[in-house]
Short mmCIF file of the C-alpha atoms (twelve columns), coordinates in Angstrom:
data_MODEL
# 
_entry.id   MODEL 
# 
loop_
_atom_site.group_PDB 
_atom_site.id 
_atom_site.type_symbol 
_atom_site.label_atom_id 
_atom_site.label_alt_id 
_atom_site.label_comp_id 
_atom_site.label_asym_id 
_atom_site.label_seq_id 
_atom_site.Cartn_x 
_atom_site.Cartn_y 
_atom_site.Cartn_z 
_atom_site.pdbx_PDB_model_num 
ATOM 1   C CA . MET A 1   108.122 1.434   -40.553 1 
ATOM 2   C CA . ALA A 2   106.627 -0.477  -37.751 1 
ATOM 3   C CA . THR A 3   103.185 -1.434  -38.011 1 
ATOM 4   C CA . PRO A 4   101.313 0.372   -35.052 1 
ATOM 5   C CA . PHE A 5   99.265  -1.595  -32.307 1 
ATOM 6   C CA . PHE A 6   95.559  -1.125  -31.942 1 
ATOM 7   C CA . LYS A 7   94.911  1.959   -29.741 1 
ATOM 8   C CA . THR A 8   90.863  2.439   -28.908 1 
ATOM 9   C CA . ASN A 9   89.050  5.553   -31.105 1 
ATOM 10  C CA . PRO A 10  86.011  7.462   -29.549 1 
ATOM 11  C CA . ASP A 11  84.880  8.384   -33.334 1 
ATOM 12  C CA . ILE A 12  82.680  5.234   -34.319 1 
ATOM 13  C CA . ILE A 13  82.373  4.418   -37.857 1 
ATOM 14  C CA . LYS A 14  79.173  2.683   -38.216 1 
ATOM 15  C CA . PRO A 15  79.312  -0.943  -39.988 1 
ATOM 16  C CA . TYR A 16  76.914  -1.896  -42.566 1 
ATOM 17  C CA . ALA A 17  74.166  -4.588  -41.488 1 
ATOM 18  C CA . LEU A 18  72.726  -5.878  -44.282 1 
ATOM 19  C CA . MET A 19  69.833  -8.169  -43.044 1 
ATOM 20  C CA . ASP A 20  67.055  -10.735 -44.152 1 
ATOM 21  C CA . LEU A 21  63.682  -9.828  -42.748 1 
ATOM 22  C CA . ASP A 22  61.339  -12.963 -42.644 1 
ATOM 23  C CA . ASP A 23  62.539  -15.859 -40.110 1 
ATOM 24  C CA . THR A 24  65.860  -13.818 -39.599 1 
ATOM 25  C CA . LEU A 25  64.615  -10.940 -37.607 1 
ATOM 26  C CA . PHE A 26  60.891  -12.051 -37.170 1 
ATOM 27  C CA . GLN A 27  58.511  -15.131 -38.109 1 
ATOM 28  C CA . THR A 28  55.049  -16.189 -37.496 1 
ATOM 29  C CA . GLN A 29  53.777  -17.179 -34.665 1 
ATOM 30  C CA . ARG A 30  53.770  -21.259 -35.787 1 
ATOM 31  C CA . LYS A 31  57.124  -21.243 -36.574 1 
ATOM 32  C CA . ILE A 32  58.095  -19.502 -32.952 1 
ATOM 33  C CA . ASP A 33  56.018  -22.706 -31.943 1 
ATOM 34  C CA . VAL A 34  58.043  -25.214 -34.222 1 
ATOM 35  C CA . TRP A 35  61.522  -23.621 -33.368 1 
ATOM 36  C CA . ASN A 36  60.671  -23.040 -29.418 1 
ATOM 37  C CA . LEU A 37  62.564  -19.390 -29.547 1 
ATOM 38  C CA . PRO A 38  63.054  -18.121 -25.929 1 
ATOM 39  C CA . THR A 39  61.852  -14.812 -24.593 1 
ATOM 40  C CA . ALA A 40  58.812  -15.331 -27.023 1 
ATOM 41  C CA . LYS A 41  56.298  -15.639 -24.316 1 
ATOM 42  C CA . THR A 42  52.888  -14.278 -25.828 1 
ATOM 43  C CA . GLU A 43  53.398  -11.002 -23.072 1 
ATOM 44  C CA . HIS A 44  56.842  -10.923 -24.406 1 
ATOM 45  C CA . LEU A 45  56.371  -10.801 -28.488 1 
ATOM 46  C CA . VAL A 46  56.789  -7.438  -30.409 1 
ATOM 47  C CA . CYS A 47  54.520  -7.032  -33.757 1 
ATOM 48  C CA . ALA A 48  57.015  -6.799  -36.518 1 
ATOM 49  C CA . VAL A 49  54.358  -7.392  -39.599 1 
ATOM 50  C CA . VAL A 50  50.637  -7.160  -40.129 1 
ATOM 51  C CA . ASN A 51  48.710  -9.005  -42.605 1 
ATOM 52  C CA . LYS A 52  46.779  -7.430  -45.655 1 
ATOM 53  C CA . GLN A 53  43.533  -6.632  -43.051 1 
ATOM 54  C CA . GLY A 54  45.747  -4.941  -40.588 1 
ATOM 55  C CA . VAL A 55  45.875  -7.990  -38.216 1 
ATOM 56  C CA . PRO A 56  49.414  -8.901  -36.576 1 
ATOM 57  C CA . LEU A 57  50.844  -11.687 -38.328 1 
ATOM 58  C CA . SER A 58  54.978  -11.732 -37.564 1 
ATOM 59  C CA . PHE A 59  56.323  -11.370 -34.952 1 
ATOM 60  C CA . MET A 60  60.035  -10.934 -32.895 1 
ATOM 61  C CA . SER A 61  60.680  -12.338 -29.837 1 
ATOM 62  C CA . GLN A 62  61.922  -9.910  -26.994 1 
ATOM 63  C CA . ARG A 63  65.619  -11.076 -27.843 1 
ATOM 64  C CA . GLN A 64  65.051  -10.197 -31.417 1 
ATOM 65  C CA . ALA A 65  63.698  -7.131  -30.581 1 
ATOM 66  C CA . ASN A 66  66.337  -6.374  -28.420 1 
ATOM 67  C CA . PHE A 67  68.989  -7.238  -31.120 1 
ATOM 68  C CA . PHE A 68  66.799  -5.049  -33.749 1 
ATOM 69  C CA . ASN A 69  66.769  -2.186  -31.874 1 
ATOM 70  C CA . TRP A 70  70.749  -2.714  -31.551 1 
ATOM 71  C CA . LEU A 71  71.381  -2.895  -34.780 1 
ATOM 72  C CA . LEU A 72  69.048  0.406   -35.618 1 
ATOM 73  C CA . VAL A 73  71.273  2.606   -32.657 1 
ATOM 74  C CA . SER A 74  74.463  0.508   -33.852 1 
ATOM 75  C CA . THR A 75  74.699  0.171   -37.579 1 
ATOM 76  C CA . ASP A 76  73.569  1.521   -41.125 1 
ATOM 77  C CA . LEU A 77  70.818  -1.156  -41.345 1 
ATOM 78  C CA . ILE A 78  70.259  -2.152  -45.068 1 
ATOM 79  C CA . VAL A 79  66.816  -4.674  -45.787 1 
ATOM 80  C CA . VAL A 80  67.669  -7.349  -48.569 1 
ATOM 81  C CA . THR A 81  64.506  -9.048  -48.245 1 
ATOM 82  C CA . ALA A 82  62.177  -10.906 -51.070 1 
ATOM 83  C CA . ARG A 83  59.348  -8.625  -49.988 1 
ATOM 84  C CA . ASP A 84  58.466  -6.729  -52.788 1 
ATOM 85  C CA . ARG A 85  57.622  -2.680  -52.346 1 
ATOM 86  C CA . TYR A 86  54.009  -3.226  -51.314 1 
ATOM 87  C CA . GLU A 87  54.598  -6.418  -48.759 1 
ATOM 88  C CA . ILE A 88  57.369  -4.520  -47.662 1 
ATOM 89  C CA . LYS A 89  54.774  -1.579  -46.246 1 
ATOM 90  C CA . ARG A 90  53.159  -4.182  -43.881 1 
ATOM 91  C CA . VAL A 91  56.578  -4.748  -41.876 1 
ATOM 92  C CA . LYS A 92  55.900  -1.948  -39.042 1 
ATOM 93  C CA . LEU A 93  59.720  -1.677  -37.996 1 
ATOM 94  C CA . PRO A 94  61.380  2.213   -39.004 1 
ATOM 95  C CA . PHE A 95  64.238  1.248   -41.246 1 
ATOM 96  C CA . ASN A 96  65.850  4.436   -42.748 1 
ATOM 97  C CA . SER A 97  68.605  3.324   -45.193 1 
ATOM 98  C CA . TRP A 98  69.296  1.299   -48.409 1 
ATOM 99  C CA . GLN A 99  66.430  -1.536  -49.035 1 
ATOM 100 C CA . VAL A 100 67.173  -4.296  -51.482 1 
ATOM 101 C CA . LEU A 101 63.786  -5.715  -52.400 1 
ATOM 102 C CA . THR A 102 61.681  -8.319  -54.250 1 
ATOM 103 C CA . HIS A 103 64.610  -10.754 -54.297 1 
ATOM 104 C CA . GLY A 104 67.137  -7.716  -55.470 1 
ATOM 105 C CA . ALA A 105 65.007  -6.685  -58.569 1 
ATOM 106 C CA . ILE A 106 64.067  -3.204  -56.559 1 
ATOM 107 C CA . ILE A 107 66.706  -0.756  -54.767 1 
ATOM 108 C CA . LEU A 108 65.093  1.969   -52.583 1 
ATOM 109 C CA . THR A 109 67.165  4.735   -51.393 1 
ATOM 110 C CA . SER A 110 67.296  5.892   -47.496 1 
ATOM 111 C CA . ASP A 111 64.613  8.172   -48.803 1 
ATOM 112 C CA . GLY A 112 62.229  5.234   -50.357 1 
ATOM 113 C CA . GLU A 113 62.988  6.446   -53.815 1 
ATOM 114 C CA . LEU A 114 63.126  3.908   -56.559 1 
ATOM 115 C CA . LEU A 115 67.077  3.551   -57.612 1 
ATOM 116 C CA . SER A 116 66.900  4.892   -61.175 1 
ATOM 117 C CA . THR A 117 70.160  3.189   -62.233 1 
ATOM 118 C CA . TRP A 118 69.420  -0.333  -61.202 1 
ATOM 119 C CA . GLN A 119 65.896  0.290   -62.163 1 
ATOM 120 C CA . GLN A 120 66.940  0.776   -65.887 1 
ATOM 121 C CA . HIS A 121 69.523  -2.074  -65.537 1 
ATOM 122 C CA . MET A 122 66.885  -4.398  -64.252 1 
ATOM 123 C CA . TYR A 123 64.600  -3.415  -67.307 1 
ATOM 124 C CA . ASN A 124 66.797  -4.157  -69.523 1 
ATOM 125 C CA . GLU A 125 67.520  -7.766  -68.082 1 
ATOM 126 C CA . LEU A 126 63.781  -8.021  -67.556 1 
ATOM 127 C CA . VAL A 127 61.769  -7.357  -71.213 1 
ATOM 128 C CA . PRO A 128 63.321  -10.140 -72.939 1 
ATOM 129 C CA . LEU A 129 61.796  -12.474 -70.218 1 
ATOM 130 C CA . GLN A 130 58.405  -10.935 -70.095 1 
ATOM 131 C CA . ASP A 131 56.874  -14.111 -72.818 1 
ATOM 132 C CA . LYS A 132 58.362  -16.565 -71.341 1 
ATOM 133 C CA . LEU A 133 56.886  -15.411 -67.670 1 
ATOM 134 C CA . ASN A 134 53.698  -14.831 -69.290 1 
ATOM 135 C CA . GLN A 135 53.776  -18.467 -70.726 1 
ATOM 136 C CA . LEU A 136 54.467  -19.554 -66.853 1 
ATOM 137 C CA . SER A 137 52.195  -17.255 -65.632 1 
ATOM 138 C CA . GLN A 138 49.415  -18.781 -67.800 1 
ATOM 139 C CA . VAL A 139 50.296  -22.300 -66.665 1 
ATOM 140 C CA . PHE A 140 50.016  -21.602 -63.255 1 
ATOM 141 C CA . ALA A 141 46.879  -19.411 -63.274 1 
ATOM 142 C CA . ASN A 142 44.973  -22.159 -65.499 1 
ATOM 143 C CA . HIS A 143 46.051  -25.094 -62.891 1 
ATOM 144 C CA . SER A 144 45.262  -23.016 -60.088 1 
ATOM 145 C CA . LYS A 145 41.742  -22.468 -61.166 1 
ATOM 146 C CA . ASN A 146 41.784  -26.330 -60.968 1 
ATOM 147 C CA . ASP A 147 39.209  -27.652 -57.853 1 
ATOM 148 C CA . ASN A 148 41.668  -30.030 -56.791 1 
ATOM 149 C CA . SER A 149 44.496  -27.695 -56.832 1 
ATOM 150 C CA . GLN A 150 46.295  -26.673 -53.485 1 
ATOM 151 C CA . LEU A 151 48.576  -24.403 -55.226 1 
ATOM 152 C CA . VAL A 152 48.524  -20.362 -54.475 1 
ATOM 153 C CA . PHE A 153 50.312  -18.642 -57.706 1 
ATOM 154 C CA . THR A 154 51.302  -15.069 -57.396 1 
ATOM 155 C CA . PRO A 155 52.867  -13.114 -60.200 1 
ATOM 156 C CA . HIS A 156 55.683  -10.312 -58.856 1 
ATOM 157 C CA . ILE A 157 55.210  -7.572  -60.870 1 
ATOM 158 C CA . ASP A 158 56.617  -3.761  -60.704 1 
ATOM 159 C CA . SER A 159 57.440  -0.701  -62.756 1 
ATOM 160 C CA . PHE A 160 60.187  -0.194  -64.390 1 
ATOM 161 C CA . SER A 161 61.490  2.503   -66.468 1 
ATOM 162 C CA . ASN A 162 64.271  2.715   -69.377 1 
ATOM 163 C CA . GLY A 163 64.481  6.532   -70.393 1 
ATOM 164 C CA . SER A 164 61.091  7.893   -70.784 1 
ATOM 165 C CA . VAL A 165 59.746  4.446   -71.207 1 
ATOM 166 C CA . ASN A 166 57.671  3.531   -67.863 1 
ATOM 167 C CA . GLU A 167 56.377  -0.150  -68.117 1 
ATOM 168 C CA . GLU A 168 54.871  -2.750  -65.886 1 
ATOM 169 C CA . LEU A 169 57.018  -5.995  -65.903 1 
ATOM 170 C CA . THR A 170 56.696  -9.482  -64.248 1 
ATOM 171 C CA . ILE A 171 59.937  -10.281 -62.100 1 
ATOM 172 C CA . TYR A 172 59.376  -13.503 -61.120 1 
ATOM 173 C CA . LEU A 173 56.499  -16.154 -60.041 1 
ATOM 174 C CA . ALA A 174 55.458  -17.311 -56.545 1 
ATOM 175 C CA . ILE A 175 53.931  -20.485 -55.576 1 
ATOM 176 C CA . LYS A 176 52.633  -21.670 -51.890 1 
ATOM 177 C CA . HIS A 177 50.897  -24.751 -51.009 1 
ATOM 178 C CA . THR A 178 47.717  -24.001 -48.878 1 
ATOM 179 C CA . GLN A 179 48.376  -27.131 -46.888 1 
ATOM 180 C CA . LYS A 180 52.299  -25.995 -46.349 1 
ATOM 181 C CA . ASP A 181 52.830  -29.317 -47.876 1 
ATOM 182 C CA . HIS A 182 56.723  -28.604 -48.288 1 
ATOM 183 C CA . GLN A 183 57.543  -31.685 -50.218 1 
ATOM 184 C CA . ALA A 184 55.107  -30.835 -52.965 1 
ATOM 185 C CA . LEU A 185 57.014  -27.796 -53.522 1 
ATOM 186 C CA . VAL A 186 59.847  -29.835 -54.117 1 
ATOM 187 C CA . GLU A 187 58.430  -32.246 -56.158 1 
ATOM 188 C CA . LEU A 188 57.087  -29.357 -58.535 1 
ATOM 189 C CA . ALA A 189 60.210  -27.639 -58.719 1 
ATOM 190 C CA . LYS A 190 61.652  -30.701 -60.124 1 
ATOM 191 C CA . LYS A 191 58.918  -30.665 -62.806 1 
ATOM 192 C CA . LEU A 192 59.312  -26.704 -63.419 1 
ATOM 193 C CA . PRO A 193 62.356  -27.383 -66.552 1 
ATOM 194 C CA . THR A 194 60.029  -29.507 -68.578 1 
ATOM 195 C CA . LEU A 195 57.358  -26.518 -68.843 1 
ATOM 196 C CA . ILE A 196 59.308  -23.947 -71.218 1 
ATOM 197 C CA . ARG A 197 61.953  -24.656 -73.562 1 
ATOM 198 C CA . ASP A 198 65.397  -23.716 -72.218 1 
ATOM 199 C CA . PHE A 199 63.956  -22.973 -68.830 1 
ATOM 200 C CA . GLU A 200 67.270  -23.463 -67.130 1 
ATOM 201 C CA . GLN A 201 68.962  -21.100 -69.084 1 
ATOM 202 C CA . ASP A 202 66.847  -17.926 -68.044 1 
ATOM 203 C CA . PHE A 203 65.695  -19.139 -64.842 1 
ATOM 204 C CA . TYR A 204 66.596  -20.503 -61.215 1 
ATOM 205 C CA . VAL A 205 64.417  -22.115 -58.650 1 
ATOM 206 C CA . HIS A 206 64.265  -21.402 -54.952 1 
ATOM 207 C CA . VAL A 207 62.247  -23.724 -52.371 1 
ATOM 208 C CA . ASN A 208 62.378  -22.465 -48.709 1 
ATOM 209 C CA . ALA A 209 59.460  -23.628 -46.246 1 
ATOM 210 C CA . ASN A 210 56.149  -23.176 -47.999 1 
ATOM 211 C CA . ASN A 211 57.268  -20.684 -50.604 1 
ATOM 212 C CA . LEU A 212 58.621  -21.458 -54.234 1 
ATOM 213 C CA . ALA A 213 60.084  -18.941 -56.546 1 
ATOM 214 C CA . ILE A 214 60.968  -18.990 -60.155 1 
ATOM 215 C CA . LEU A 215 63.262  -16.363 -60.797 1 
ATOM 216 C CA . PRO A 216 65.441  -14.737 -63.796 1 
ATOM 217 C CA . HIS A 217 68.813  -15.505 -63.182 1 
ATOM 218 C CA . ALA A 218 69.524  -11.671 -63.290 1 
ATOM 219 C CA . VAL A 219 67.074  -11.277 -59.859 1 
ATOM 220 C CA . HIS A 220 69.407  -11.834 -57.586 1 
ATOM 221 C CA . LYS A 221 69.794  -10.411 -53.594 1 
ATOM 222 C CA . ARG A 222 73.716  -10.783 -54.419 1 
ATOM 223 C CA . HIS A 223 73.536  -9.011  -57.691 1 
ATOM 224 C CA . ALA A 224 71.708  -6.066  -56.304 1 
ATOM 225 C CA . VAL A 225 74.089  -5.865  -53.177 1 
ATOM 226 C CA . GLN A 226 77.330  -6.303  -55.178 1 
ATOM 227 C CA . PHE A 227 75.691  -2.960  -56.919 1 
ATOM 228 C CA . LEU A 228 75.499  -1.321  -54.002 1 
ATOM 229 C CA . LEU A 229 78.873  -2.238  -52.446 1 
ATOM 230 C CA . ASP A 230 80.802  -1.211  -55.599 1 
ATOM 231 C CA . HIS A 231 78.548  2.226   -56.462 1 
ATOM 232 C CA . HIS A 232 77.113  3.622   -53.225 1 
ATOM 233 C CA . LEU A 233 78.457  1.965   -50.009 1 
ATOM 234 C CA . ASP A 234 81.706  3.104   -48.690 1 
ATOM 235 C CA . SER A 235 84.566  1.007   -48.951 1 
ATOM 236 C CA . GLN A 236 86.017  1.699   -45.995 1 
ATOM 237 C CA . ARG A 237 83.363  1.014   -43.505 1 
ATOM 238 C CA . PRO A 238 83.259  -2.897  -42.400 1 
ATOM 239 C CA . SER A 239 79.928  -4.772  -43.426 1 
ATOM 240 C CA . PHE A 240 77.739  -7.730  -41.712 1 
ATOM 241 C CA . GLY A 241 74.808  -9.788  -42.560 1 
ATOM 242 C CA . PHE A 242 72.644  -11.941 -41.569 1 
ATOM 243 C CA . GLY A 243 70.237  -14.435 -43.437 1 
ATOM 244 C CA . ASP A 244 68.218  -17.667 -43.026 1 
ATOM 245 C CA . SER A 245 67.867  -19.077 -46.250 1 
ATOM 246 C CA . LEU A 246 70.051  -20.915 -48.946 1 
ATOM 247 C CA . ALA A 247 69.394  -17.905 -51.101 1 
ATOM 248 C CA . ASP A 248 70.710  -15.592 -48.544 1 
ATOM 249 C CA . LEU A 249 74.110  -17.043 -48.454 1 
ATOM 250 C CA . PRO A 250 75.555  -15.463 -52.179 1 
ATOM 251 C CA . PHE A 251 74.851  -11.948 -50.632 1 
ATOM 252 C CA . LEU A 252 76.102  -12.663 -47.492 1 
ATOM 253 C CA . GLN A 253 79.450  -13.861 -48.771 1 
ATOM 254 C CA . LEU A 254 80.278  -10.701 -50.358 1 
ATOM 255 C CA . LEU A 255 80.383  -9.286  -47.165 1 
ATOM 256 C CA . ASP A 256 83.201  -8.957  -44.307 1 
ATOM 257 C CA . TRP A 257 81.200  -11.386 -41.645 1 
ATOM 258 C CA . TYR A 258 77.691  -13.016 -41.971 1 
ATOM 259 C CA . GLY A 259 75.867  -15.636 -40.017 1 
ATOM 260 C CA . MET A 260 72.751  -16.995 -39.540 1 
ATOM 261 C CA . PRO A 261 69.777  -17.686 -36.585 1 
ATOM 262 C CA . ASN A 262 69.907  -20.891 -35.074 1 
ATOM 263 C CA . HIS A 263 67.009  -22.013 -36.809 1 
ATOM 264 C CA . GLY A 264 65.607  -22.095 -40.396 1 
ATOM 265 C CA . GLN A 265 67.251  -23.508 -43.825 1 
ATOM 266 C CA . LEU A 266 70.358  -22.627 -43.891 1 
ATOM 267 C CA . HIS A 267 70.716  -23.556 -40.223 1 
ATOM 268 C CA . GLU A 268 69.727  -26.839 -40.729 1 
ATOM 269 C CA . ASN A 269 71.534  -27.776 -44.100 1 
ATOM 270 C CA . ILE A 270 74.747  -26.497 -42.305 1 
ATOM 271 C CA . SER A 271 74.035  -28.794 -38.880 1 
ATOM 272 C CA . SER A 272 73.120  -31.993 -41.048 1 
ATOM 273 C CA . GLN A 273 76.214  -32.338 -42.562 1 
# 
């Protein structure tokens, strides 16, 4: 049987677009200035995120807003972000599909409901690590009380269930520097394996700009995206995605096509080689 040639088909099958958010689709004014983004004059900016007080915090340039609008209309847009369930509420964009949150520890359905099978899986993974996460939390909580400390420590906690049991569990730990000293965070990351026994057996560390995250190996965007691809997404539909961080690369490599903005950690890493 001869292989047919391509013919256009008016019945469009929407691809899946799996998208990181911060620094991929929007960013703060400080980063807009650093990256000198085009179409980002004040009158062109679109508010994408507000802070805890409801004040605009992160913005899309006109090009980014046009790109996002195209994604919403033309694809099944799936959020893949480090933001947790509380932080995602401050993103003022109309998402209407799956959401992979908290570095992959949480999956929400298109209705905004927790995906129960993933919840139970993550419960089983996180429970054995709670003592070590609490030990690390105590170390950083004590350190941040020091008058000379310029580190801001935040444990990310959410509710997980295992059948009838519903429990608050620590997922990962985040650290920022008040003066946005990236090198100070890099140096801290090098010291972390000495803080508790078998650190590297249970955890990995991700540093990007002014964010340091201490994560269990079970918590990763790649694991959650793989679960969606295997159990919930249509394998006949094409997939593509974008991310700005080295931590995005493993989930992007699961897709048919992937890319990055022309700024940020991933772009800089490739450009330097």
